mmCIF file with all atom_site columns, C-alpha atoms in Angstrom:
data_model
loop_
_atom_site.group_PDB
_atom_site.id
_atom_site.type_symbol
_atom_site.label_atom_id
_atom_site.label_alt_id
_atom_site.label_comp_id
_atom_site.label_asym_id
_atom_site.label_entity_id
_atom_site.label_seq_id
_atom_site.pdbx_PDB_ins_code
_atom_site.Cartn_x
_atom_site.Cartn_y
_atom_site.Cartn_z
_atom_site.occupancy
_atom_site.B_iso_or_equiv
_atom_site.pdbx_formal_charge
_atom_site.auth_seq_id
_atom_site.auth_comp_id
_atom_site.auth_asym_id
_atom_site.auth_atom_id
_atom_site.pdbx_PDB_model_num
ATOM 1  C CA . MET A 1 1  ? 59.167 75.392  -38.511 1.00 0.00 ? 1  MET A CA 1
ATOM 2  C CA . SER A 1 2  ? 60.131 78.555  -37.921 1.00 0.00 ? 2  SER A CA 1
ATOM 3  C CA . ARG A 1 3  ? 60.488 80.989  -40.735 1.00 0.00 ? 3  ARG A CA 1
ATOM 4  C CA . ARG A 1 4  ? 63.997 81.875  -39.427 1.00 0.00 ? 4  ARG A CA 1
ATOM 5  C CA . CYS A 1 5  ? 67.148 81.639  -40.848 1.00 0.00 ? 5  CYS A CA 1
ATOM 6  C CA . GLU A 1 6  ? 69.685 79.446  -38.538 1.00 0.00 ? 6  GLU A CA 1
ATOM 7  C CA . LEU A 1 7  ? 73.079 81.314  -39.443 1.00 0.00 ? 7  LEU A CA 1
ATOM 8  C CA . THR A 1 8  ? 71.542 84.829  -39.408 1.00 0.00 ? 8  THR A CA 1
ATOM 9  C CA . GLY A 1 9  ? 68.662 84.428  -37.164 1.00 0.00 ? 9  GLY A CA 1
ATOM 10 C CA . ALA A 1 10 ? 66.785 86.879  -40.075 1.00 0.00 ? 10 ALA A CA 1
ATOM 11 C CA . GLY A 1 11 ? 62.942 86.451  -40.148 1.00 0.00 ? 11 GLY A CA 1
ATOM 12 C CA . PRO A 1 12 ? 59.859 87.850  -40.940 1.00 0.00 ? 12 PRO A CA 1
ATOM 13 C CA . PHE A 1 13 ? 59.517 91.815  -41.279 1.00 0.00 ? 13 PHE A CA 1
ATOM 14 C CA . THR A 1 14 ? 56.709 93.434  -40.533 1.00 0.00 ? 14 THR A CA 1
ATOM 15 C CA . GLY A 1 15 ? 55.151 96.706  -41.747 1.00 0.00 ? 15 GLY A CA 1
ATOM 16 C CA . ASN A 1 16 ? 52.406 98.729  -44.083 1.00 0.00 ? 16 ASN A CA 1
ATOM 17 C CA . ASN A 1 17 ? 51.183 98.248  -47.770 1.00 0.00 ? 17 ASN A CA 1
ATOM 18 C CA . VAL A 1 18 ? 50.210 102.019 -48.402 1.00 0.00 ? 18 VAL A CA 1
ATOM 19 C CA . SER A 1 19 ? 48.322 102.346 -51.204 1.00 0.00 ? 19 SER A CA 1
ATOM 20 C CA . HIS A 1 20 ? 47.871 105.887 -53.735 1.00 0.00 ? 20 HIS A CA 1
ATOM 21 C CA . SER A 1 21 ? 44.680 106.963 -51.638 1.00 0.00 ? 21 SER A CA 1
ATOM 22 C CA . ASN A 1 22 ? 46.701 107.134 -48.474 1.00 0.00 ? 22 ASN A CA 1
ATOM 23 C CA . VAL A 1 23 ? 45.380 103.423 -46.681 1.00 0.00 ? 23 VAL A CA 1
ATOM 24 C CA . LYS A 1 24 ? 47.438 101.241 -44.949 1.00 0.00 ? 24 LYS A CA 1
ATOM 25 C CA . ILE A 1 25 ? 47.063 97.672  -44.857 1.00 0.00 ? 25 ILE A CA 1
ATOM 26 C CA . ARG A 1 26 ? 49.490 95.954  -42.401 1.00 0.00 ? 26 ARG A CA 1
ATOM 27 C CA . LYS A 1 27 ? 51.913 93.399  -44.474 1.00 0.00 ? 27 LYS A CA 1
ATOM 28 C CA . ARG A 1 28 ? 54.503 90.859  -43.738 1.00 0.00 ? 28 ARG A CA 1
ATOM 29 C CA . TRP A 1 29 ? 57.630 90.006  -45.925 1.00 0.00 ? 29 TRP A CA 1
ATOM 30 C CA . LEU A 1 30 ? 59.131 86.148  -45.238 1.00 0.00 ? 30 LEU A CA 1
ATOM 31 C CA . PRO A 1 31 ? 62.523 85.795  -45.982 1.00 0.00 ? 31 PRO A CA 1
ATOM 32 C CA . ASN A 1 32 ? 63.898 83.877  -49.095 1.00 0.00 ? 32 ASN A CA 1
ATOM 33 C CA . LEU A 1 33 ? 64.570 80.720  -47.428 1.00 0.00 ? 33 LEU A CA 1
ATOM 34 C CA . LYS A 1 34 ? 65.955 77.305  -48.704 1.00 0.00 ? 34 LYS A CA 1
ATOM 35 C CA . LYS A 1 35 ? 67.106 73.844  -47.234 1.00 0.00 ? 35 LYS A CA 1
ATOM 36 C CA . LYS A 1 36 ? 70.501 72.873  -48.061 1.00 0.00 ? 36 LYS A CA 1
ATOM 37 C CA . LYS A 1 37 ? 73.144 70.470  -47.190 1.00 0.00 ? 37 LYS A CA 1
ATOM 38 C CA . TYR A 1 38 ? 76.447 70.891  -45.849 1.00 0.00 ? 38 TYR A CA 1
ATOM 39 C CA . PHE A 1 39 ? 79.326 68.669  -44.725 1.00 0.00 ? 39 PHE A CA 1
ATOM 40 C CA . ILE A 1 40 ? 81.056 69.196  -41.649 1.00 0.00 ? 40 ILE A CA 1
ATOM 41 C CA . THR A 1 41 ? 84.567 67.640  -41.828 1.00 0.00 ? 41 THR A CA 1
ATOM 42 C CA . GLU A 1 42 ? 85.544 67.653  -38.477 1.00 0.00 ? 42 GLU A CA 1
ATOM 43 C CA . LEU A 1 43 ? 82.991 66.429  -36.793 1.00 0.00 ? 43 LEU A CA 1
ATOM 44 C CA . SER A 1 44 ? 82.290 63.956  -40.248 1.00 0.00 ? 44 SER A CA 1
ATOM 45 C CA . ARG A 1 45 ? 78.765 64.626  -40.701 1.00 0.00 ? 45 ARG A CA 1
ATOM 46 C CA . GLU A 1 46 ? 76.272 65.918  -42.993 1.00 0.00 ? 46 GLU A CA 1
ATOM 47 C CA . MET A 1 47 ? 73.798 68.410  -41.745 1.00 0.00 ? 47 MET A CA 1
ATOM 48 C CA . THR A 1 48 ? 70.476 69.930  -43.403 1.00 0.00 ? 48 THR A CA 1
ATOM 49 C CA . LEU A 1 49 ? 70.141 73.526  -42.718 1.00 0.00 ? 49 LEU A CA 1
ATOM 50 C CA . THR A 1 50 ? 67.494 76.226  -43.254 1.00 0.00 ? 50 THR A CA 1
ATOM 51 C CA . LEU A 1 51 ? 69.285 79.664  -44.722 1.00 0.00 ? 51 LEU A CA 1
ATOM 52 C CA . THR A 1 52 ? 68.464 82.309  -46.346 1.00 0.00 ? 52 THR A CA 1
ATOM 53 C CA . ALA A 1 53 ? 69.454 82.517  -49.844 1.00 0.00 ? 53 ALA A CA 1
ATOM 54 C CA . ARG A 1 54 ? 72.141 85.339  -48.458 1.00 0.00 ? 54 ARG A CA 1
ATOM 55 C CA . ALA A 1 55 ? 73.482 83.469  -46.204 1.00 0.00 ? 55 ALA A CA 1
ATOM 56 C CA . ILE A 1 56 ? 74.314 80.733  -48.278 1.00 0.00 ? 56 ILE A CA 1
ATOM 57 C CA . ARG A 1 57 ? 75.843 83.124  -50.523 1.00 0.00 ? 57 ARG A CA 1
ATOM 58 C CA . THR A 1 58 ? 77.704 84.264  -47.386 1.00 0.00 ? 58 THR A CA 1
ATOM 59 C CA . VAL A 1 59 ? 78.627 80.817  -46.179 1.00 0.00 ? 59 VAL A CA 1
ATOM 60 C CA . ASP A 1 60 ? 80.277 80.031  -49.759 1.00 0.00 ? 60 ASP A CA 1
ATOM 61 C CA . LYS A 1 61 ? 82.724 83.293  -49.560 1.00 0.00 ? 61 LYS A CA 1
ATOM 62 C CA . GLN A 1 62 ? 83.614 82.523  -46.754 1.00 0.00 ? 62 GLN A CA 1
ATOM 63 C CA . GLY A 1 63 ? 84.779 78.774  -47.668 1.00 0.00 ? 63 GLY A CA 1
ATOM 64 C CA . GLY A 1 64 ? 82.544 76.650  -46.042 1.00 0.00 ? 64 GLY A CA 1
ATOM 65 C CA . ILE A 1 65 ? 80.061 76.168  -43.511 1.00 0.00 ? 65 ILE A CA 1
ATOM 66 C CA . THR A 1 66 ? 83.009 75.803  -40.960 1.00 0.00 ? 66 THR A CA 1
ATOM 67 C CA . LYS A 1 67 ? 84.538 78.749  -40.923 1.00 0.00 ? 67 LYS A CA 1
ATOM 68 C CA . ALA A 1 68 ? 81.217 80.233  -41.675 1.00 0.00 ? 68 ALA A CA 1
ATOM 69 C CA . LEU A 1 69 ? 80.226 78.895  -38.116 1.00 0.00 ? 69 LEU A CA 1
ATOM 70 C CA . LEU A 1 70 ? 83.309 79.965  -36.384 1.00 0.00 ? 70 LEU A CA 1
ATOM 71 C CA . LYS A 1 71 ? 83.105 83.343  -37.104 1.00 0.00 ? 71 LYS A CA 1
ATOM 72 C CA . ALA A 1 72 ? 79.218 83.916  -36.269 1.00 0.00 ? 72 ALA A CA 1
ATOM 73 C CA . LYS A 1 73 ? 78.123 85.315  -33.112 1.00 0.00 ? 73 LYS A CA 1
ATOM 74 C CA . ALA A 1 74 ? 76.405 82.572  -31.015 1.00 0.00 ? 74 ALA A CA 1
ATOM 75 C CA . GLU A 1 75 ? 73.889 85.069  -30.307 1.00 0.00 ? 75 GLU A CA 1
ATOM 76 C CA . LYS A 1 76 ? 72.435 84.825  -33.571 1.00 0.00 ? 76 LYS A CA 1
ATOM 77 C CA . LEU A 1 77 ? 73.062 80.979  -33.986 1.00 0.00 ? 77 LEU A CA 1
ATOM 78 C CA . SER A 1 78 ? 69.899 78.176  -33.603 1.00 0.00 ? 78 SER A CA 1
ATOM 79 C CA . ALA A 1 79 ? 70.027 76.155  -30.677 1.00 0.00 ? 79 ALA A CA 1
ATOM 80 C CA . ARG A 1 80 ? 71.480 73.436  -32.677 1.00 0.00 ? 80 ARG A CA 1
ATOM 81 C CA . LEU A 1 81 ? 73.881 75.484  -34.486 1.00 0.00 ? 81 LEU A CA 1
ATOM 82 C CA . GLN A 1 82 ? 75.271 76.972  -31.641 1.00 0.00 ? 82 GLN A CA 1
ATOM 83 C CA . LYS A 1 83 ? 75.806 73.272  -30.251 1.00 0.00 ? 83 LYS A CA 1
ATOM 84 C CA . ILE A 1 84 ? 78.075 71.897  -33.750 1.00 0.00 ? 84 ILE A CA 1
ATOM 85 C CA . GLN A 1 85 ? 79.847 75.472  -32.891 1.00 0.00 ? 85 GLN A CA 1
ATOM 86 C CA . ARG A 1 86 ? 80.539 74.590  -29.960 1.00 0.00 ? 86 ARG A CA 1
ATOM 87 C CA . GLN A 1 87 ? 81.492 71.156  -31.222 1.00 0.00 ? 87 GLN A CA 1
ATOM 88 C CA . ILE A 1 88 ? 83.776 72.673  -33.774 1.00 0.00 ? 88 ILE A CA 1
ATOM 89 C CA . GLN A 1 89 ? 85.846 74.350  -31.799 1.00 0.00 ? 89 GLN A CA 1
ATOM 90 C CA . LYS A 1 90 ? 86.193 71.634  -29.097 1.00 0.00 ? 90 LYS A CA 1
ATOM 91 C CA . SER A 1 91 ? 87.563 69.468  -31.771 1.00 0.00 ? 91 SER A CA 1
ATOM 92 C CA . ARG A 1 92 ? 89.708 72.508  -33.733 1.00 0.00 ? 92 ARG A CA 1
ATOM 93 C CA . THR A 1 93 ? 91.663 73.542  -29.805 1.00 0.00 ? 93 THR A CA 1
ATOM 94 C CA . ALA A 1 94 ? 92.221 69.052  -29.467 1.00 0.00 ? 94 ALA A CA 1
ATOM 95 C CA . SER A 1 95 ? 93.885 69.196  -32.691 1.00 0.00 ? 95 SER A CA 1
#
């Protein structure tokens, strides 16, 4: 499993832990990933997504996963969500 948010593309950060004696040790900071189920009404389908806690709050603020997907930039989305985004756009133009 890739440690990457499917909506925002956020992944691990790297850097140094610096001690009092100025010894540097490499470190990774992992994103706060959670699995969350969403129901997409346009497609009548439920999906489980791996999102960061921040992305989950953003989805709630924007009013649901459909609106969040339509606002998101395609290059930041995972391949799976890019496909879902195109399907939602297609269903919106057909209606």
